[in-house]
Coordinates of C-alpha atoms and ligand atoms in Angstrom, one line a residue:
X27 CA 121.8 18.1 172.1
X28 CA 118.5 16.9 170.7
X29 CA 115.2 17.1 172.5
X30 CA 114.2 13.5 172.4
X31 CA 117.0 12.2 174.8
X32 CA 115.2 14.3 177.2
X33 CA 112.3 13.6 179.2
X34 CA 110.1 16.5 180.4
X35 CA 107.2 16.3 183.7
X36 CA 105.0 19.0 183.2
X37 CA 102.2 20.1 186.0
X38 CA 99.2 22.7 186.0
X39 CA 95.9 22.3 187.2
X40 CA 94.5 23.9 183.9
X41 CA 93.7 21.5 181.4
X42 CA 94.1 24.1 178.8
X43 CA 97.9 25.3 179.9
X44 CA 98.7 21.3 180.0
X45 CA 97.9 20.6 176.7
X46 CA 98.9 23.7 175.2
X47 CA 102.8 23.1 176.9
X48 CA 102.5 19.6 175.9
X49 CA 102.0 20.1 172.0
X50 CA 104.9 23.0 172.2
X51 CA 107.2 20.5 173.8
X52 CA 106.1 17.4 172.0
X53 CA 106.5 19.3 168.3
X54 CA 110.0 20.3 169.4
X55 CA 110.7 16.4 170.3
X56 CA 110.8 15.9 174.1
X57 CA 109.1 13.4 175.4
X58 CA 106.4 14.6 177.9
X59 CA 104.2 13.5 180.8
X60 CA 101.1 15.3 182.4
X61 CA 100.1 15.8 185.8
X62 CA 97.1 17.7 187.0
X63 CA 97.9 17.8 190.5
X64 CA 100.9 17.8 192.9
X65 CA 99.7 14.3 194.1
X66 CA 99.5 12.8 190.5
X67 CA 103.0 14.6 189.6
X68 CA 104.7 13.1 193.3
X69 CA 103.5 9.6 191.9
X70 CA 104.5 9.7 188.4
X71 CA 107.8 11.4 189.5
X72 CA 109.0 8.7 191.9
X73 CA 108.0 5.9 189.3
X74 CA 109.7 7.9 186.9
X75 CA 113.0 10.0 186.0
X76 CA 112.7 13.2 184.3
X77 CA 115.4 15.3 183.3
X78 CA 113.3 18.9 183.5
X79 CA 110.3 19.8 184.9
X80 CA 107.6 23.0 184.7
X81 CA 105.6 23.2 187.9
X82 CA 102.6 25.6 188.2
X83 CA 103.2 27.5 191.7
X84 CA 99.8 27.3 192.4
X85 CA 98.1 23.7 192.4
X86 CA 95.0 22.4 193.7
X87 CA 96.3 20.6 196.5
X88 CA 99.8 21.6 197.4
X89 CA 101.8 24.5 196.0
X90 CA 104.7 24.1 193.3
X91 CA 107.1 25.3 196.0
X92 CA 106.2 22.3 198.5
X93 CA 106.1 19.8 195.8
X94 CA 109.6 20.8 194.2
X95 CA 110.7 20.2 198.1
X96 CA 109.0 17.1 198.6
X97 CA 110.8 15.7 195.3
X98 CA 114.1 16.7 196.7
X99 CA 112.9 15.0 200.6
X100 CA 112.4 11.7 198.1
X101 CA 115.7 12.3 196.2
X102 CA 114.2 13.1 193.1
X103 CA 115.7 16.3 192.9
X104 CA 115.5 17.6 189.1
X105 CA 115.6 21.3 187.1
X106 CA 112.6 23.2 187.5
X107 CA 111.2 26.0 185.5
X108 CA 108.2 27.5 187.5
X109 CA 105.2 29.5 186.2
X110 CA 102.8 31.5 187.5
X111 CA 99.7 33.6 186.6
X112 CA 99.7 35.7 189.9
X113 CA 103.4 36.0 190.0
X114 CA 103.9 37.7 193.2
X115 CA 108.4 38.7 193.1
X116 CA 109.1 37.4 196.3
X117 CA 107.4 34.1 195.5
X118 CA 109.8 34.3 192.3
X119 CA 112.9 35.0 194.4
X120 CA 111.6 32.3 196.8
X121 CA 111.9 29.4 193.9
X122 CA 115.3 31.0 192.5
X123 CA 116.7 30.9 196.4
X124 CA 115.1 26.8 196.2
X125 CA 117.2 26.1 193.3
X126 CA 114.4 26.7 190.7
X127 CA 116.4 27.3 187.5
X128 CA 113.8 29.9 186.3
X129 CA 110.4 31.9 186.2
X130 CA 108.1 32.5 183.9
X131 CA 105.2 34.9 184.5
X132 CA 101.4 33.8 182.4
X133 CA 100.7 34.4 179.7
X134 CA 104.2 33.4 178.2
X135 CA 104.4 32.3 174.4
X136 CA 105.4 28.8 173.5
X137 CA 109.1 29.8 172.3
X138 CA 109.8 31.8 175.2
X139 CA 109.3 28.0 177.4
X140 CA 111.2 26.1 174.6
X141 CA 114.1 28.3 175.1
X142 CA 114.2 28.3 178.6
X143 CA 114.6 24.2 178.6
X144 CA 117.1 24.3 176.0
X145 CA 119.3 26.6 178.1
X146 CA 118.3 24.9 181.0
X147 CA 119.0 21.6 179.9
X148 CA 122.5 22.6 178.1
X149 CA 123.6 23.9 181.8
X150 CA 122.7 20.5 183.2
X151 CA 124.8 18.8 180.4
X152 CA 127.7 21.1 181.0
X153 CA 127.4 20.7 184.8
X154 CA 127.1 17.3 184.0
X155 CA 130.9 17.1 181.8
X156 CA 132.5 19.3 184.2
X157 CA 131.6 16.6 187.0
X158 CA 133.0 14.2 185.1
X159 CA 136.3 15.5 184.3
X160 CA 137.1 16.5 187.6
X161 CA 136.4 13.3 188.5
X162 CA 138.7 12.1 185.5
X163 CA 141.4 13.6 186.8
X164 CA 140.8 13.0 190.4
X165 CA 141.1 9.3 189.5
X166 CA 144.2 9.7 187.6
X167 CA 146.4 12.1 190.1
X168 CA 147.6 10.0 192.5
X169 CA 148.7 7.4 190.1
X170 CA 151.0 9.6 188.3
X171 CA 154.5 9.0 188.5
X172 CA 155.7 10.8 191.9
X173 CA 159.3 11.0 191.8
X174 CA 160.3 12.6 195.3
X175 CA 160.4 10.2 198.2
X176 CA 158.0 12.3 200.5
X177 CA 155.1 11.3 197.5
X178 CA 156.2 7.8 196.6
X179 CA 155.7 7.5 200.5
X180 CA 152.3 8.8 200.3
X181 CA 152.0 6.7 197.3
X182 CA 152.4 3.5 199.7
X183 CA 150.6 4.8 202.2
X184 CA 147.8 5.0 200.0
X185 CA 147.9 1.2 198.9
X186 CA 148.0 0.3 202.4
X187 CA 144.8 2.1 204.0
X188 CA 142.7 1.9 201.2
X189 CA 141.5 -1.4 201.6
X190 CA 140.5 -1.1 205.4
X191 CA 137.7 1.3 207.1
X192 CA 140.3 3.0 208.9
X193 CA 139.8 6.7 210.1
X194 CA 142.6 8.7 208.6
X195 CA 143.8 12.3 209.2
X196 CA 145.2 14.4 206.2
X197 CA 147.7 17.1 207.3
X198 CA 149.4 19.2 204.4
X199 CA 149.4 22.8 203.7
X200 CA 146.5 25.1 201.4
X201 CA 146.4 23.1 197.6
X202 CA 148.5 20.1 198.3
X203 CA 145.8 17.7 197.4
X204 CA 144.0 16.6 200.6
X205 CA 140.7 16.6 199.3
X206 CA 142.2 14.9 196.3
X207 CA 143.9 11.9 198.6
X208 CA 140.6 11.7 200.8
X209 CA 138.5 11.0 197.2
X210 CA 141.8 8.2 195.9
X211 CA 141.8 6.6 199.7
X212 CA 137.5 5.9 199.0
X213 CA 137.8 5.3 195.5
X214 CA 140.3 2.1 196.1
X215 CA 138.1 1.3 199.1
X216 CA 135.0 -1.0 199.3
X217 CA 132.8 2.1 199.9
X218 CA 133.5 3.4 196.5
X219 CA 130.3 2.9 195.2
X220 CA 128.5 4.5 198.2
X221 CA 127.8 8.3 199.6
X222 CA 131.0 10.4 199.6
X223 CA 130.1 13.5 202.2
X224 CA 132.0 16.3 202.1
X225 CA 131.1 19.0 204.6
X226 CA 133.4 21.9 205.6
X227 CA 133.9 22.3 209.0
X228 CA 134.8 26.0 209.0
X229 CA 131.6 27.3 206.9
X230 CA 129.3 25.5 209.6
X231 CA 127.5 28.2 212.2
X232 CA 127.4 27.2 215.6
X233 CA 124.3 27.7 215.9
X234 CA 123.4 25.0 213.2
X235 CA 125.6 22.1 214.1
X236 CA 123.5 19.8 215.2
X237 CA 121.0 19.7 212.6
X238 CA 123.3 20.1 209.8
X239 CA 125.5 16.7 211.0
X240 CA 122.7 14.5 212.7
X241 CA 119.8 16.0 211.3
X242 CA 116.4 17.5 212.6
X243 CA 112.7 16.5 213.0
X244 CA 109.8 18.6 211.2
X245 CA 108.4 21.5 214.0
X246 CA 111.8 20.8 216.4
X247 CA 112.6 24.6 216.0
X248 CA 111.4 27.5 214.1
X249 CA 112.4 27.0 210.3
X250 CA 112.5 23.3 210.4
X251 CA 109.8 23.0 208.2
X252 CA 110.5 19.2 207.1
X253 CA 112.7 16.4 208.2
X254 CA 116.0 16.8 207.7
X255 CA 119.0 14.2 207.2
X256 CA 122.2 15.2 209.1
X257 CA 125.6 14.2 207.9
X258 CA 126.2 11.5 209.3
X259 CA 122.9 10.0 208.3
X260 CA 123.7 10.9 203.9
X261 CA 127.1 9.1 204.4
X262 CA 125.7 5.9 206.0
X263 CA 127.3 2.7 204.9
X264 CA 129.9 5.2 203.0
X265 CA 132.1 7.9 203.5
X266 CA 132.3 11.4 205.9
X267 CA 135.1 13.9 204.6
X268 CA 135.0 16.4 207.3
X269 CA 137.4 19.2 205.8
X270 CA 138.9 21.9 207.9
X271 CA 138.0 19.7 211.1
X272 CA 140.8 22.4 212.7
X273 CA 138.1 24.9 212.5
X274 CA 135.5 22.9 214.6
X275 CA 134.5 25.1 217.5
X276 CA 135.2 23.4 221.0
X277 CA 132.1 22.8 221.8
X278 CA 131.3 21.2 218.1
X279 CA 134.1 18.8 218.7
X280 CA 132.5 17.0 222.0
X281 CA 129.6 16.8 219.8
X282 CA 131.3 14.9 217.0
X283 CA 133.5 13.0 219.5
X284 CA 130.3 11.5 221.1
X285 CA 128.9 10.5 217.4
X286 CA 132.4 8.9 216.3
X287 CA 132.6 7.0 219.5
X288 CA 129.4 4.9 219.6
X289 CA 128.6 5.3 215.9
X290 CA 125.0 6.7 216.7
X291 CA 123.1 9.8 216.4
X292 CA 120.3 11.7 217.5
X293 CA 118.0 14.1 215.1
X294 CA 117.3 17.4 216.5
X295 CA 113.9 17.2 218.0
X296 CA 113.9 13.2 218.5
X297 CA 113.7 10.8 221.3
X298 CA 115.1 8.2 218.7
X299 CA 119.1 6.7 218.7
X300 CA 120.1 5.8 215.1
X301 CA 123.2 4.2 214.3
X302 CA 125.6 4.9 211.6
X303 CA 127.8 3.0 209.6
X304 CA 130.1 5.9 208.6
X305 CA 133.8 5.9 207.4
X306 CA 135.2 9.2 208.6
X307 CA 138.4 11.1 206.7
X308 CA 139.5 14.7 208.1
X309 CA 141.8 16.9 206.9
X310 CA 143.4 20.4 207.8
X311 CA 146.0 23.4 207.1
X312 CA 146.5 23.7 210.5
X313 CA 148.7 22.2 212.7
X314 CA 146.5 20.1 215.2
X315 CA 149.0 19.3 218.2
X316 CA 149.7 23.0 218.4
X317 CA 146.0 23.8 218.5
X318 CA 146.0 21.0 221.1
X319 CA 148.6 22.4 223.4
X320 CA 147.0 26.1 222.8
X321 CA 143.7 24.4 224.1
X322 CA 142.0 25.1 220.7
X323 CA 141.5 20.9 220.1
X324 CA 140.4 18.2 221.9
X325 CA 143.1 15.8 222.9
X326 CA 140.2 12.8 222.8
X327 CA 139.4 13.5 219.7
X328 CA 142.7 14.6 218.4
X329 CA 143.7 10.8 218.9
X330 CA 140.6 9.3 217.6
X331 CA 141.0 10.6 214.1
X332 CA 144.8 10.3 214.2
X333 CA 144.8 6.2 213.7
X334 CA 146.4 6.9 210.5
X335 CA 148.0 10.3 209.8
X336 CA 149.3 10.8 206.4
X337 CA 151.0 14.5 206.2
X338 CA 151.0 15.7 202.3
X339 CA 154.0 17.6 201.5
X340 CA 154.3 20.6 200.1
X341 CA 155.8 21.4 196.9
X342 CA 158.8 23.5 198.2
X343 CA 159.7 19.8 200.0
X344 CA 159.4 17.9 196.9
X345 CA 161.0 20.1 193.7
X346 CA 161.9 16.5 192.1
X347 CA 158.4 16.5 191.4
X348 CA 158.1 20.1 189.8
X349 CA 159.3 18.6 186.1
X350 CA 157.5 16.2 186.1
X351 CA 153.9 18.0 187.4
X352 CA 155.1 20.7 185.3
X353 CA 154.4 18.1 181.9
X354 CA 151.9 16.4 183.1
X355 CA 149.4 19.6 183.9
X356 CA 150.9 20.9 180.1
X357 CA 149.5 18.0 178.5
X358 CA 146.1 17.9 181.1
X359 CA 145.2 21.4 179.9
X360 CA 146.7 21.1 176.2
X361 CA 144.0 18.4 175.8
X362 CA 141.4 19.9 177.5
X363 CA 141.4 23.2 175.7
X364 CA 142.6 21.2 172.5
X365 CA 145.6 23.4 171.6
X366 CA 148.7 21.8 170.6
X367 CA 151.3 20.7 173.6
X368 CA 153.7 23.3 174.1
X369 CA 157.8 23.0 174.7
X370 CA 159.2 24.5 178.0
X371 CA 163.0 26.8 177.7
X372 CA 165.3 25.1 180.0
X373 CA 165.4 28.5 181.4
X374 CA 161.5 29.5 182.4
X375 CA 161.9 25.4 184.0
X376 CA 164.4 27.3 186.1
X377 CA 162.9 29.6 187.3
X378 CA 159.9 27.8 188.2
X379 CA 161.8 25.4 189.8
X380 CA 163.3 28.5 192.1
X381 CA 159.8 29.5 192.9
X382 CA 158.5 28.8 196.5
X383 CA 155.0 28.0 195.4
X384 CA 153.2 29.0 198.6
X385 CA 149.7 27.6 197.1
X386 CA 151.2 24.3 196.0
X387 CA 150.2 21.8 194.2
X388 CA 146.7 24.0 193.3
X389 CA 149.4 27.3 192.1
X390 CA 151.2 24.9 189.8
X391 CA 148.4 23.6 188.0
X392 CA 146.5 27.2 187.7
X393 CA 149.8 28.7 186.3
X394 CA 150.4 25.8 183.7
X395 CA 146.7 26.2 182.7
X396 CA 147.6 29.8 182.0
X397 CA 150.7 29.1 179.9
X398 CA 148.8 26.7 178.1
X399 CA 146.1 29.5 177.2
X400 CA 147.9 32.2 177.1
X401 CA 151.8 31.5 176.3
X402 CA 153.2 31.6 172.6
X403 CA 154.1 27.8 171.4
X404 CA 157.6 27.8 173.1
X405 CA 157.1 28.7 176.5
X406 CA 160.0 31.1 177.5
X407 CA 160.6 33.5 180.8
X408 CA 158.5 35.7 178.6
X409 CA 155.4 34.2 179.1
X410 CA 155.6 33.6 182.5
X411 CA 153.7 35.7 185.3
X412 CA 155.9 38.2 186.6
X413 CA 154.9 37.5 190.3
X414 CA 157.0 34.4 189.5
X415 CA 159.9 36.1 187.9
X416 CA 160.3 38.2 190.9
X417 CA 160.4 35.8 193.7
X418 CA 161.9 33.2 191.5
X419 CA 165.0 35.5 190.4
X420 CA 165.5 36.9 193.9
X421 CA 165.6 33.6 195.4
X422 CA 168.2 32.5 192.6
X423 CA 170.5 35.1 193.5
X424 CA 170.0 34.6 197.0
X425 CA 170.9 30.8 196.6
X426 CA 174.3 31.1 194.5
X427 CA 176.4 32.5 197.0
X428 CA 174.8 29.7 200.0
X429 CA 175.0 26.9 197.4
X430 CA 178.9 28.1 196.8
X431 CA 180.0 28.7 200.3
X432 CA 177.9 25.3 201.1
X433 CA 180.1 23.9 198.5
X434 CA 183.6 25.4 199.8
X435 CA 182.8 24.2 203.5
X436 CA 181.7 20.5 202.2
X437 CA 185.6 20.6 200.3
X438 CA 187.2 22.2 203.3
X439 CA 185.9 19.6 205.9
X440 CA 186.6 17.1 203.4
X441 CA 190.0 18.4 202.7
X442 CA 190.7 18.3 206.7
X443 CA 189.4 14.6 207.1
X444 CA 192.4 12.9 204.4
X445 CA 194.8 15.1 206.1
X446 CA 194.1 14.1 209.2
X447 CA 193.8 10.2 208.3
X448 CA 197.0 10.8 206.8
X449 CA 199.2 11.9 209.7
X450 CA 197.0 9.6 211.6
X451 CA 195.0 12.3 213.8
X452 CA 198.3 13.4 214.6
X453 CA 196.7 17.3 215.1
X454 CA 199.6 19.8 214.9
X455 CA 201.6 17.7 212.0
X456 CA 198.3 18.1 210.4
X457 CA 197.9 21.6 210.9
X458 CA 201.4 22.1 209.3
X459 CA 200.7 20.4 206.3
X460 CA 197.2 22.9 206.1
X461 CA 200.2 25.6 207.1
X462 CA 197.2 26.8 209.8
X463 CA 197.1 27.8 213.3
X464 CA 196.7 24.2 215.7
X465 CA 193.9 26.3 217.7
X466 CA 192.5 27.4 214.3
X467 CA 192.5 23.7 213.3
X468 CA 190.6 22.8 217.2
X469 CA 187.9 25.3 215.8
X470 CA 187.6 23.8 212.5
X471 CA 187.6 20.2 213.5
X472 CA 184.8 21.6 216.2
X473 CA 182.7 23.5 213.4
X474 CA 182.8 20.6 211.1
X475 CA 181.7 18.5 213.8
X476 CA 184.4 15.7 212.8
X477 CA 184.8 13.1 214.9
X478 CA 187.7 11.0 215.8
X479 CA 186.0 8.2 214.4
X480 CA 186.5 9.3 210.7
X481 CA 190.0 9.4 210.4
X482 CA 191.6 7.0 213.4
X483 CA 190.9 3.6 211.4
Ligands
LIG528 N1 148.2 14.6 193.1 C1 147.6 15.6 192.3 N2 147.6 15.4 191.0 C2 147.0 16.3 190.3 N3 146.3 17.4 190.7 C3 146.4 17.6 192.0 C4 147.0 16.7 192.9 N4 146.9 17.2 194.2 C5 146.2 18.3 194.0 N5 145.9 18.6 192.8 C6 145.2 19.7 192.3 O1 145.4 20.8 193.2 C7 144.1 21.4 193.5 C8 144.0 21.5 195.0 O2 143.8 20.2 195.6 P1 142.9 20.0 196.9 O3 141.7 20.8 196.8 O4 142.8 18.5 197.1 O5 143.9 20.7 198.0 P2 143.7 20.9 199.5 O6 144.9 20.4 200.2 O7 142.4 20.3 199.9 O8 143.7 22.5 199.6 P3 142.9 23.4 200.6 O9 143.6 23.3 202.0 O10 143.1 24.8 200.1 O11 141.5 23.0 200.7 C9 143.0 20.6 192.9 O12 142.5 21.4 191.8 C10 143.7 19.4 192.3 O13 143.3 19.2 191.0
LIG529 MG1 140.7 21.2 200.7

């Protein structure tokens, strides 16, 4: 990371501090600009992109607080390092609770500034790589070679709805991917290069529904001390992932209904109707018809996010996939923590194979991440967790003796069939060949649910 790829805004009413913080930032290489009020520093910033920014809390005109806010109002948001000469703490907690990435009490020496915008840019740049490897490998999952039917159907599925603005419900259990289909279904869509909104229904108060989806004016209650864009208004012309909708109080849902249905909103605190042009994708754990019939869920709206339902699977449904998620996440994590890829034993396969996997698709990839770390270079039984080896083994032995008496019941019936094709459904010839009982033979023919049909040709 080298100082001159960055560009820093620095702002002080003191001439002196300007050109003091100036020199310090210049001689390290940054590129710097000046600003001696918050007025001058709200013009340069809009005409300009910064990538870090040292605000004195007191200016002139405004204070650092209200311009770091107005620059976020414009969607100029960028790190801030504040300083102060009067540093009162709760104005310090006050910038830290705003987002400020950190305060520096006057009289501070040079280095002590230079070191705070290296470490402040080097978290940007990391937040900045992590961002785009999850979106890497959000691009990549649901192109991967599926093997079980339930996910080449969701594979098709996929192809299908992309291309069309149709609302679309995700059902699937905790970690099977629905915020990871929501993000494919946009990204093959023509709204891929607009707003993406995620918002989770369940960590929403009641209280502040309203203004968090459709927004509020300045002064419409106490603490709305600017204008605020709802939801609905950030994912105009794009998309509105409302996660956990199951979780939606019932009073919330009539609220959202009425927004969905005539594509319009009103701001807290405003006379105003805007309209929306907003793709809408829900998902939930829970099981939405049974909230219905329980009276938890709106029918009405139950049926207007429901055009398209597309139910994710969970992994205990589709163990063809296991193997094959199993390698892939192995050679994910190998690259990303650069170790060599590592060999499975046949037998640790097994037993992950046998294991339920209750968090899915999310427990798979966190244990293979930890094997990858943390397992020697052939990965046995011995390196695996032992919460696995423990519901994995007793659900081996609990499946032998099912899978054989399954087995002995499929050879019995079928044993019954060709002797009863045989003597042409002729029953007690039959059950003298068998050298059984006739009734025995009624019961059997009853339990195997054979009918005539498969042995009278
Ligand atoms: N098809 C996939 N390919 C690769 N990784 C996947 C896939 N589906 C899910 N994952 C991984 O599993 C994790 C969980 O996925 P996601 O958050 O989409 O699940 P979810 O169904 O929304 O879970 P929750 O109900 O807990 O919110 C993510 O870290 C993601 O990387
Ligand atoms: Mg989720």
């Amino acid at each position: 990371m080298s100082p001159s790829e960055f560009k820093v805004l620095v702002v002080d009413d003191d001439k002196n501090i300007r050109r003091m913080l100036q020199l310090a930032l210049q001689n390290e290489g940054y590129f710097v600009d000046l600003a001696g009020s918050g007025a001058e520093a709200l013009q340069i910033a809009t005409k300009n992109s910064f990538d870090l920014a040292v605000f004195d809390i007191r200016l002139q005109d405004i204070t650092g607080i209200e311009l770091f806010k107005r620059l976020k109002g414009l969607g100029r948001e960028l790190p801030v390092i504040f300083m102060s000469g009067h540093a009162s703490l709760t104005e310090a907690a006050q910038t830290v609770q705003l987002g400020a990435f950190d305060f520096l009490e006057k009289p501070f020496s040079p280095e002590k500034l230079l070191i705070t915008a290296q470490r402040c840019l080097e978290r940007e740049l990391m937040q900045k790589r992590i961002a785009d490897l999850t979106n890497k490998q959000l691009n990549l999952s649901l192109n991967l070679q599926f093997t079980s039917p339930q996910m080449r159907k969701i594979q098709d599925e996929l192809a299908k709805v992309a291309a069309t603005d149709a609302t679309i419900l995700i059902n699937g259990e905790s970690g099977t991917g629905k915020e990871v289909l929501a993000h494919e279904i946009v990204s093959r869509g023509k709204r891929k290069d607009r707003d993406f909104i995620r918002v989770n229904c369940a960590s929403i108060p009641e209280s502040l529904f309203e203004s968090e989806f459709f927004g509020h004016e300045k002064g419409s209650f106490t603490g709305a001390v600017q204008n605020k864009k709802g939801y609905f208004e950030q994912a105009h012309l794009g998309t509105l992932f409302l996660d956990e909708i199951g979780d939606l109080s019932i009073s919330s849902q009539a609220k959202i209904l009425r927004a969905l249905q005539n594509q319009e909103i009103q701001k807290v605190g405003s006379e105003k109707i805007l309209k929306v042009d907003v793709r809408i994708i829900a998902a939930t754990h829970r099981d939405l018809r049974e909230a219905m019939q329980a009276g938890r869920f709106r029918e009405d709206l139950f049926y207007r996010l429901s055009v398209v339902q597309m139910t994710l699977p969970s992994l205990r449904e589709c163990a063809d996939d296991i193997d094959f998620l199993i390698a892939y996440f192995l050679k994910e994590f190998s690259l990303k923590h650069g170790l060599p890829i590592k060999d499975i034993s046949d037998e640790a396969l097994r037993y992950l194979r046998c294991y339920p996997w209750p968090g899915n698709i999310r427990e798979l990839q966190n244990v293979v991440e930890r094997l990858v770390i943390l397992g020697g270079p052939q990965l046995t039984t011995e390196d695996l967790p032992d919460f696995i080896l423990s519901r994995a083994s007793s659900s081996l032995q609990s499946n032998s003796p099912t899978s054989l008496r399954s087995f002995r019941e499929h050879s019995d019936r079928q044993f019954i069939v060709e002797t009863l094709k045989r003597v042409s459904g002729n029953i007690s010839q039959a059950a003298r060949e068998l050298e059984i009982e006739r009734s025995f033979l009624h019961k059997k023919i009853n339990h195997f649910q054979i009918d005539k049909k498969e042995y009278l040709t």
